[in-house]
PDB file of C-alpha atoms in Angstrom:
ATOM      1  CA  MET A   7      93.235  75.346 175.959  1.00  0.00           C
ATOM      2  CA  THR A   8      95.166  74.800 179.137  1.00  0.00           C
ATOM      3  CA  THR A   9      97.707  76.733 180.619  1.00  0.00           C
ATOM      4  CA  GLN A  10     100.519  76.790 183.008  1.00  0.00           C
ATOM      5  CA  THR A  11     103.573  78.851 184.748  1.00  0.00           C
ATOM      6  CA  ALA A  12     106.800  78.324 183.052  1.00  0.00           C
ATOM      7  CA  ASN A  13     110.105  79.669 184.367  1.00  0.00           C
ATOM      8  CA  ILE A  14     113.716  80.165 183.124  1.00  0.00           C
ATOM      9  CA  THR A  15     116.486  81.375 184.973  1.00  0.00           C
ATOM     10  CA  LEU A  16     119.581  82.693 182.520  1.00  0.00           C
ATOM     11  CA  SER A  17     122.836  83.207 183.721  1.00  0.00           C
ATOM     12  CA  ASN A  18     126.592  83.387 183.546  1.00  0.00           C
ATOM     13  CA  ASN A  19     129.022  83.377 187.022  1.00  0.00           C
ATOM     14  CA  ARG A  20     128.507  87.034 187.680  1.00  0.00           C
ATOM     15  CA  MET A  21     124.216  87.709 187.049  1.00  0.00           C
ATOM     16  CA  SER A  22     121.273  86.229 186.621  1.00  0.00           C
ATOM     17  CA  LYS A  23     117.754  86.687 185.074  1.00  0.00           C
ATOM     18  CA  VAL A  24     114.609  85.206 185.533  1.00  0.00           C
ATOM     19  CA  PHE A  25     111.864  84.794 182.877  1.00  0.00           C
ATOM     20  CA  THR A  26     108.555  84.030 183.534  1.00  0.00           C
ATOM     21  CA  GLY A  27     104.884  83.563 182.128  1.00  0.00           C
ATOM     22  CA  THR A  28     101.507  81.793 181.511  1.00  0.00           C
ATOM     23  CA  ALA A  29     102.795  79.298 179.072  1.00  0.00           C
ATOM     24  CA  THR A  30      99.530  78.176 176.827  1.00  0.00           C
ATOM     25  CA  ASP A  31      99.886  74.294 176.229  1.00  0.00           C
ATOM     26  CA  GLY A  32     100.679  73.239 172.924  1.00  0.00           C
ATOM     27  CA  SER A  33     102.241  76.613 171.589  1.00  0.00           C
ATOM     28  CA  TRP A  34     105.640  78.672 171.871  1.00  0.00           C
ATOM     29  CA  THR A  35     105.001  81.359 174.643  1.00  0.00           C
ATOM     30  CA  ASN A  36     107.013  84.520 175.173  1.00  0.00           C
ATOM     31  CA  LEU A  37     108.694  84.482 178.818  1.00  0.00           C
ATOM     32  CA  GLN A  38     109.498  88.174 179.975  1.00  0.00           C
ATOM     33  CA  ASP A  39     111.617  89.376 182.895  1.00  0.00           C
ATOM     34  CA  SER A  40     109.871  88.813 186.208  1.00  0.00           C
ATOM     35  CA  LEU A  41     110.827  92.143 187.795  1.00  0.00           C
ATOM     36  CA  SER A  42     110.257  94.882 184.317  1.00  0.00           C
ATOM     37  CA  THR A  43     108.243  92.393 181.911  1.00  0.00           C
ATOM     38  CA  THR A  44     110.920  93.205 179.517  1.00  0.00           C
ATOM     39  CA  ASN A  45     112.231  90.560 176.681  1.00  0.00           C
ATOM     40  CA  LEU A  46     115.365  88.846 176.729  1.00  0.00           C
ATOM     41  CA  GLY A  47     117.208  90.970 173.996  1.00  0.00           C
ATOM     42  CA  ILE A  48     116.034  94.393 175.261  1.00  0.00           C
ATOM     43  CA  LEU A  49     116.922  93.068 179.043  1.00  0.00           C
ATOM     44  CA  ILE A  50     120.088  92.352 178.572  1.00  0.00           C
ATOM     45  CA  PRO A  51     121.803  92.857 174.743  1.00  0.00           C
ATOM     46  CA  ASN A  52     125.041  91.648 174.542  1.00  0.00           C
ATOM     47  CA  ALA A  53     125.634  90.054 177.308  1.00  0.00           C
ATOM     48  CA  THR A  54     126.932  86.463 177.388  1.00  0.00           C
ATOM     49  CA  ILE A  55     124.968  83.889 179.386  1.00  0.00           C
ATOM     50  CA  ASP A  56     126.001  80.070 179.701  1.00  0.00           C
ATOM     51  CA  ARG A  57     123.070  78.495 181.541  1.00  0.00           C
ATOM     52  CA  ALA A  58     119.653  78.185 181.202  1.00  0.00           C
ATOM     53  CA  ILE A  59     117.760  76.542 183.896  1.00  0.00           C
ATOM     54  CA  GLY A  60     113.812  76.207 183.721  1.00  0.00           C
ATOM     55  CA  ASP A  61     110.649  74.667 185.061  1.00  0.00           C
ATOM     56  CA  TYR A  62     107.210  74.105 184.305  1.00  0.00           C
ATOM     57  CA  ALA A  63     104.087  73.489 186.848  1.00  0.00           C
ATOM     58  CA  GLY A  64     102.999  70.216 185.614  1.00  0.00           C
ATOM     59  CA  GLY A  65     103.381  67.430 182.569  1.00  0.00           C
ATOM     60  CA  LEU A  66     106.077  68.185 180.741  1.00  0.00           C
ATOM     61  CA  GLY A  67     108.290  71.351 178.589  1.00  0.00           C
ATOM     62  CA  ALA A  68     110.958  72.703 176.328  1.00  0.00           C
ATOM     63  CA  TRP A  69     112.623  76.228 175.897  1.00  0.00           C
ATOM     64  CA  ARG A  70     114.178  78.199 173.070  1.00  0.00           C
ATOM     65  CA  ILE A  71     115.929  81.650 172.714  1.00  0.00           C
ATOM     66  CA  ILE A  72     114.735  82.677 169.200  1.00  0.00           C
ATOM     67  CA  ASN A  73     115.237  85.795 167.043  1.00  0.00           C
ATOM     68  CA  ALA A  74     111.847  87.227 166.665  1.00  0.00           C
ATOM     69  CA  GLN A  75     112.834  89.013 163.258  1.00  0.00           C
ATOM     70  CA  THR A  76     114.548  86.528 161.537  1.00  0.00           C
ATOM     71  CA  LEU A  77     113.245  83.324 163.818  1.00  0.00           C
ATOM     72  CA  ALA A  78     116.728  81.609 163.991  1.00  0.00           C
ATOM     73  CA  VAL A  79     117.021  79.831 167.038  1.00  0.00           C
ATOM     74  CA  SER A  80     120.381  80.152 168.829  1.00  0.00           C
ATOM     75  CA  ARG A  81     119.755  77.719 172.022  1.00  0.00           C
ATOM     76  CA  ARG A  82     117.398  75.117 173.165  1.00  0.00           C
ATOM     77  CA  GLY A  83     116.574  72.429 175.758  1.00  0.00           C
ATOM     78  CA  TRP A  84     114.206  70.974 178.493  1.00  0.00           C
ATOM     79  CA  LEU A  85     112.039  72.090 181.300  1.00  0.00           C
ATOM     80  CA  ALA A  86     112.256  70.470 184.297  1.00  0.00           C
ATOM     81  CA  LYS A  87     109.236  69.767 186.891  1.00  0.00           C
ATOM     82  CA  SER A  88     108.585  72.560 189.319  1.00  0.00           C
ATOM     83  CA  GLY A  89     111.214  71.817 192.239  1.00  0.00           C
ATOM     84  CA  TYR A  90     113.213  69.780 190.593  1.00  0.00           C
ATOM     85  CA  ASN A  91     116.149  71.959 188.846  1.00  0.00           C
ATOM     86  CA  CYS A  92     119.760  71.215 188.624  1.00  0.00           C
ATOM     87  CA  TYR A  93     122.320  74.097 188.112  1.00  0.00           C
ATOM     88  CA  SER A  94     125.003  71.390 186.976  1.00  0.00           C
ATOM     89  CA  SER A  95     122.855  70.337 184.181  1.00  0.00           C
ATOM     90  CA  GLY A  96     121.805  73.772 183.062  1.00  0.00           C
ATOM     91  CA  ALA A  97     125.257  74.684 181.359  1.00  0.00           C
ATOM     92  CA  ILE A  98     124.794  75.596 177.573  1.00  0.00           C
ATOM     93  CA  PRO A  99     127.449  76.527 175.277  1.00  0.00           C
ATOM     94  CA  PRO A 100     127.940  80.104 175.828  1.00  0.00           C
ATOM     95  CA  HIS A 101     125.620  82.755 174.083  1.00  0.00           C
ATOM     96  CA  ARG A 102     125.616  86.438 173.343  1.00  0.00           C
ATOM     97  CA  VAL A 103     122.217  87.661 173.661  1.00  0.00           C
ATOM     98  CA  GLN A 104     121.144  89.880 170.340  1.00  0.00           C
ATOM     99  CA  PRO A 105     119.252  92.839 170.787  1.00  0.00           C
ATOM    100  CA  ASN A 106     115.988  91.341 168.983  1.00  0.00           C
ATOM    101  CA  GLU A 107     116.284  87.806 170.813  1.00  0.00           C
ATOM    102  CA  ILE A 108     112.891  86.287 172.982  1.00  0.00           C
ATOM    103  CA  ILE A 109     112.985  83.449 175.346  1.00  0.00           C
ATOM    104  CA  GLN A 110     109.927  81.144 174.964  1.00  0.00           C
ATOM    105  CA  ALA A 111     108.468  77.788 176.572  1.00  0.00           C
ATOM    106  CA  TYR A 112     106.425  75.393 175.064  1.00  0.00           C
ATOM    107  CA  CYS A 113     104.701  73.046 177.722  1.00  0.00           C
ATOM    108  CA  GLN A 114     102.132  70.292 177.634  1.00  0.00           C
ATOM    109  CA  PRO A 115     100.328  68.907 180.511  1.00  0.00           C
ATOM    110  CA  LEU A 116      99.550  65.492 181.762  1.00  0.00           C
ATOM    111  CA  ASP A 117      97.370  63.493 179.520  1.00  0.00           C
ATOM    112  CA  ALA A 118      93.739  63.659 180.907  1.00  0.00           C
ATOM    113  CA  THR A 119      92.972  59.644 179.789  1.00  0.00           C
ATOM    114  CA  ALA A 120      94.331  56.852 182.002  1.00  0.00           C
ATOM    115  CA  ASN A 121      97.244  55.245 180.243  1.00  0.00           C
ATOM    116  CA  GLN A 122      98.028  57.754 178.131  1.00  0.00           C
ATOM    117  CA  SER A 123     101.099  60.089 177.800  1.00  0.00           C
ATOM    118  CA  ASN A 124     102.230  62.766 176.140  1.00  0.00           C
ATOM    119  CA  VAL A 125     106.120  62.940 174.705  1.00  0.00           C
ATOM    120  CA  LEU A 126     108.250  65.622 173.226  1.00  0.00           C
ATOM    121  CA  ALA A 127     111.669  65.261 171.541  1.00  0.00           C
ATOM    122  CA  TRP A 128     114.378  67.698 170.285  1.00  0.00           C
ATOM    123  CA  VAL A 129     115.653  65.815 166.938  1.00  0.00           C
ATOM    124  CA  HIS A 130     119.183  67.115 165.936  1.00  0.00           C
ATOM    125  CA  THR A 131     119.696  66.604 161.655  1.00  0.00           C
ATOM    126  CA  THR A 132     122.318  68.630 159.369  1.00  0.00           C
ATOM    127  CA  LYS A 133     119.028  70.328 158.403  1.00  0.00           C
ATOM    128  CA  GLY A 134     118.974  71.621 162.146  1.00  0.00           C
ATOM    129  CA  THR A 135     116.931  70.890 165.234  1.00  0.00           C
ATOM    130  CA  GLU A 136     113.137  70.831 165.835  1.00  0.00           C
ATOM    131  CA  LEU A 137     110.834  69.721 168.228  1.00  0.00           C
ATOM    132  CA  TYR A 138     108.953  66.582 167.828  1.00  0.00           C
ATOM    133  CA  GLU A 139     105.824  65.755 169.428  1.00  0.00           C
ATOM    134  CA  ALA A 140     103.634  62.737 170.097  1.00  0.00           C
ATOM    135  CA  LYS A 141     100.194  63.388 172.199  1.00  0.00           C
ATOM    136  CA  ASP A 142      97.599  60.422 173.770  1.00  0.00           C
ATOM    137  CA  VAL A 143     100.492  57.823 173.210  1.00  0.00           C
ATOM    138  CA  VAL A 144      98.771  54.589 174.652  1.00  0.00           C
ATOM    139  CA  ASP A 145     100.762  52.735 176.864  1.00  0.00           C
ATOM    140  CA  ALA A 146     103.251  49.713 175.411  1.00  0.00           C
ATOM    141  CA  THR A 147     101.967  51.124 171.990  1.00  0.00           C
ATOM    142  CA  ALA A 148     104.684  52.216 169.552  1.00  0.00           C
ATOM    143  CA  THR A 149     103.419  55.526 167.824  1.00  0.00           C
ATOM    144  CA  GLU A 150     104.676  57.715 165.852  1.00  0.00           C
ATOM    145  CA  ILE A 151     106.040  61.275 166.745  1.00  0.00           C
ATOM    146  CA  LYS A 152     106.187  63.968 164.207  1.00  0.00           C
ATOM    147  CA  THR A 153     107.287  67.651 164.104  1.00  0.00           C
ATOM    148  CA  ALA A 154     105.456  69.856 166.527  1.00  0.00           C
ATOM    149  CA  LEU A 155     104.208  72.748 164.516  1.00  0.00           C
ATOM    150  CA  GLN A 156     103.667  70.996 161.149  1.00  0.00           C
ATOM    151  CA  ASP A 157     103.035  67.630 161.662  1.00  0.00           C
ATOM    152  CA  GLN A 158     105.516  66.089 159.555  1.00  0.00           C
ATOM    153  CA  THR A 159     107.170  62.865 159.649  1.00  0.00           C
ATOM    154  CA  LEU A 160     110.733  62.389 160.162  1.00  0.00           C
ATOM    155  CA  GLY A 161     110.927  61.421 156.485  1.00  0.00           C
ATOM    156  CA  ASP A 162     109.274  64.697 155.482  1.00  0.00           C
ATOM    157  CA  ALA A 163     111.176  66.892 157.695  1.00  0.00           C
ATOM    158  CA  GLY A 164     114.334  65.624 157.458  1.00  0.00           C
ATOM    159  CA  PHE A 165     114.893  63.621 153.980  1.00  0.00           C
ATOM    160  CA  GLY A 166     118.121  64.083 152.407  1.00  0.00           C
ATOM    161  CA  SER A 167     119.912  65.209 156.016  1.00  0.00           C
ATOM    162  CA  THR A 168     121.443  62.519 158.621  1.00  0.00           C
ATOM    163  CA  LEU A 169     120.068  62.047 162.096  1.00  0.00           C
ATOM    164  CA  THR A 170     122.744  63.319 164.418  1.00  0.00           C
ATOM    165  CA  GLY A 171     121.064  63.615 167.751  1.00  0.00           C
ATOM    166  CA  LEU A 172     117.468  62.718 169.940  1.00  0.00           C
ATOM    167  CA  SER A 173     116.274  63.771 173.145  1.00  0.00           C
ATOM    168  CA  PHE A 174     113.238  62.781 174.627  1.00  0.00           C
ATOM    169  CA  GLN A 175     110.873  63.750 177.412  1.00  0.00           C
ATOM    170  CA  VAL A 176     107.700  61.979 179.057  1.00  0.00           C
ATOM    171  CA  GLU A 177     105.201  63.507 180.673  1.00  0.00           C
ATOM    172  CA  ASP A 178     105.668  63.194 184.614  1.00  0.00           C
ATOM    173  CA  GLY A 179     106.158  60.084 185.972  1.00  0.00           C
ATOM    174  CA  GLY A 180     106.231  58.337 182.465  1.00  0.00           C
ATOM    175  CA  GLN A 181     108.789  55.700 181.391  1.00  0.00           C
ATOM    176  CA  PHE A 182     110.489  55.799 178.336  1.00  0.00           C
ATOM    177  CA  LEU A 183     110.548  52.077 176.824  1.00  0.00           C
ATOM    178  CA  MET A 184     111.697  52.326 173.164  1.00  0.00           C
ATOM    179  CA  VAL A 185     112.628  54.485 170.251  1.00  0.00           C
ATOM    180  CA  GLN A 186     112.274  52.742 166.613  1.00  0.00           C
ATOM    181  CA  ILE A 187     113.289  54.276 163.578  1.00  0.00           C
ATOM    182  CA  PHE A 188     111.926  52.608 160.171  1.00  0.00           C
ATOM    183  CA  ASP A 189     112.559  52.969 156.480  1.00  0.00           C
ATOM    184  CA  SER A 190     109.601  53.031 154.009  1.00  0.00           C
ATOM    185  CA  ALA A 191     109.742  49.477 153.725  1.00  0.00           C
ATOM    186  CA  GLY A 192     108.695  49.161 157.145  1.00  0.00           C
ATOM    187  CA  GLY A 193     112.078  47.785 158.366  1.00  0.00           C
ATOM    188  CA  VAL A 194     113.694  48.660 161.826  1.00  0.00           C
ATOM    189  CA  VAL A 195     116.596  51.033 161.132  1.00  0.00           C
ATOM    190  CA  TRP A 196     117.580  51.897 164.678  1.00  0.00           C
ATOM    191  CA  SER A 197     115.922  51.348 167.878  1.00  0.00           C
ATOM    192  CA  GLN A 198     116.934  51.953 171.794  1.00  0.00           C
ATOM    193  CA  THR A 199     115.565  51.768 175.363  1.00  0.00           C
ATOM    194  CA  GLY A 200     115.436  54.933 177.437  1.00  0.00           C
ATOM    195  CA  ASN A 201     114.353  55.504 181.345  1.00  0.00           C
ATOM    196  CA  PHE A 202     112.063  57.164 183.794  1.00  0.00           C
ATOM    197  CA  ARG A 203     112.892  61.048 184.817  1.00  0.00           C
ATOM    198  CA  MET A 204     112.926  62.768 188.109  1.00  0.00           C
ATOM    199  CA  PRO A 205     111.632  62.728 190.373  1.00  0.00           C
ATOM    200  CA  THR A 206     110.710  59.145 189.575  1.00  0.00           C
ATOM    201  CA  ALA A 207     113.043  56.468 191.389  1.00  0.00           C
ATOM    202  CA  GLY A 208     115.679  55.051 189.028  1.00  0.00           C
ATOM    203  CA  ALA A 209     115.785  58.150 187.244  1.00  0.00           C
ATOM    204  CA  THR A 210     119.064  59.619 186.032  1.00  0.00           C
ATOM    205  CA  SER A 211     117.772  63.038 184.650  1.00  0.00           C
ATOM    206  CA  ALA A 212     115.278  65.756 185.722  1.00  0.00           C
ATOM    207  CA  TYR A 213     115.238  66.740 181.907  1.00  0.00           C
ATOM    208  CA  TYR A 214     114.846  63.677 179.642  1.00  0.00           C
ATOM    209  CA  ASN A 215     114.130  60.141 179.432  1.00  0.00           C
ATOM    210  CA  PHE A 216     116.309  59.408 176.997  1.00  0.00           C
ATOM    211  CA  ASP A 217     119.129  61.446 174.995  1.00  0.00           C
ATOM    212  CA  ALA A 218     121.846  60.359 172.406  1.00  0.00           C
ATOM    213  CA  GLN A 219     124.044  62.518 170.588  1.00  0.00           C
ATOM    214  CA  GLY A 220     126.939  61.751 167.688  1.00  0.00           C
ATOM    215  CA  LEU A 221     124.155  59.791 165.501  1.00  0.00           C
ATOM    216  CA  GLY A 222     124.985  59.306 162.017  1.00  0.00           C
ATOM    217  CA  ILE A 223     121.568  58.191 160.518  1.00  0.00           C
ATOM    218  CA  SER A 224     120.379  58.706 156.979  1.00  0.00           C
ATOM    219  CA  ILE A 225     117.219  59.756 156.414  1.00  0.00           C
ATOM    220  CA  GLY A 226     115.573  58.542 153.637  1.00  0.00           C
ATOM    221  CA  LYS A 227     112.041  59.187 152.415  1.00  0.00           C
ATOM    222  CA  GLY A 228     109.174  57.520 154.186  1.00  0.00           C
ATOM    223  CA  PHE A 229     111.037  57.069 157.348  1.00  0.00           C
ATOM    224  CA  THR A 230     108.886  57.371 160.282  1.00  0.00           C
ATOM    225  CA  MET A 231     109.925  57.416 164.209  1.00  0.00           C
ATOM    226  CA  LYS A 232     107.932  56.049 166.594  1.00  0.00           C
ATOM    227  CA  VAL A 233     108.026  55.955 170.758  1.00  0.00           C
ATOM    228  CA  THR A 234     106.849  53.396 173.242  1.00  0.00           C
ATOM    229  CA  VAL A 235     105.981  54.851 176.886  1.00  0.00           C
ATOM    230  CA  MET A 236     104.206  53.817 179.641  1.00  0.00           C
ATOM    231  CA  THR A 237     102.458  56.032 182.110  1.00  0.00           C
ATOM    232  CA  ALA A 238     103.280  56.676 186.041  1.00  0.00           C
TER     233      ALA A 238
END
């Protein structure tokens, strides 16, 4: 199992705290304060934060703030490649830190095989938000993306709910060509094209290759979601 360093700075307009750790690729890893090695909720309980700016060493990565007791996730987002963070892009809805909350990172490395990529997605439905993942995606080949932890299809995880938003991150240098949602009969319900991600030329974000909010797609049983990408 590979590892890499992940860092996240949580802040408001009066203070900031840096959380860091060695993230095990493919697992949610707890990050602690860089000075006191203290968890988020113990370090700044009841403080309000409105920015989260983080990075990984190489590959791709996501972050979340989660209650260690209830497992309720209060905030989430993307990490950028180290050296390409953006303060303006790090704004989050104001959040009052609860004493039991911790901050975690989920990273994947660059795919070791030529012409293959790793892909992550935040999928928002009326049931909630979940991280999806596709590994070893062959170039220019539509590949199904499933929940990162339970390996469930879109139709299994989101059956009976409405898809309200999607955000995708392809490993460093990768191009997001297309996302497609299929019904149980294999018909295309919805598809869109994407982009590169910074620092690749032509990109518009350091954090995502594709982002769409305000969707209203009803998810039925047997629905699948596939991504098509290209490596650097």
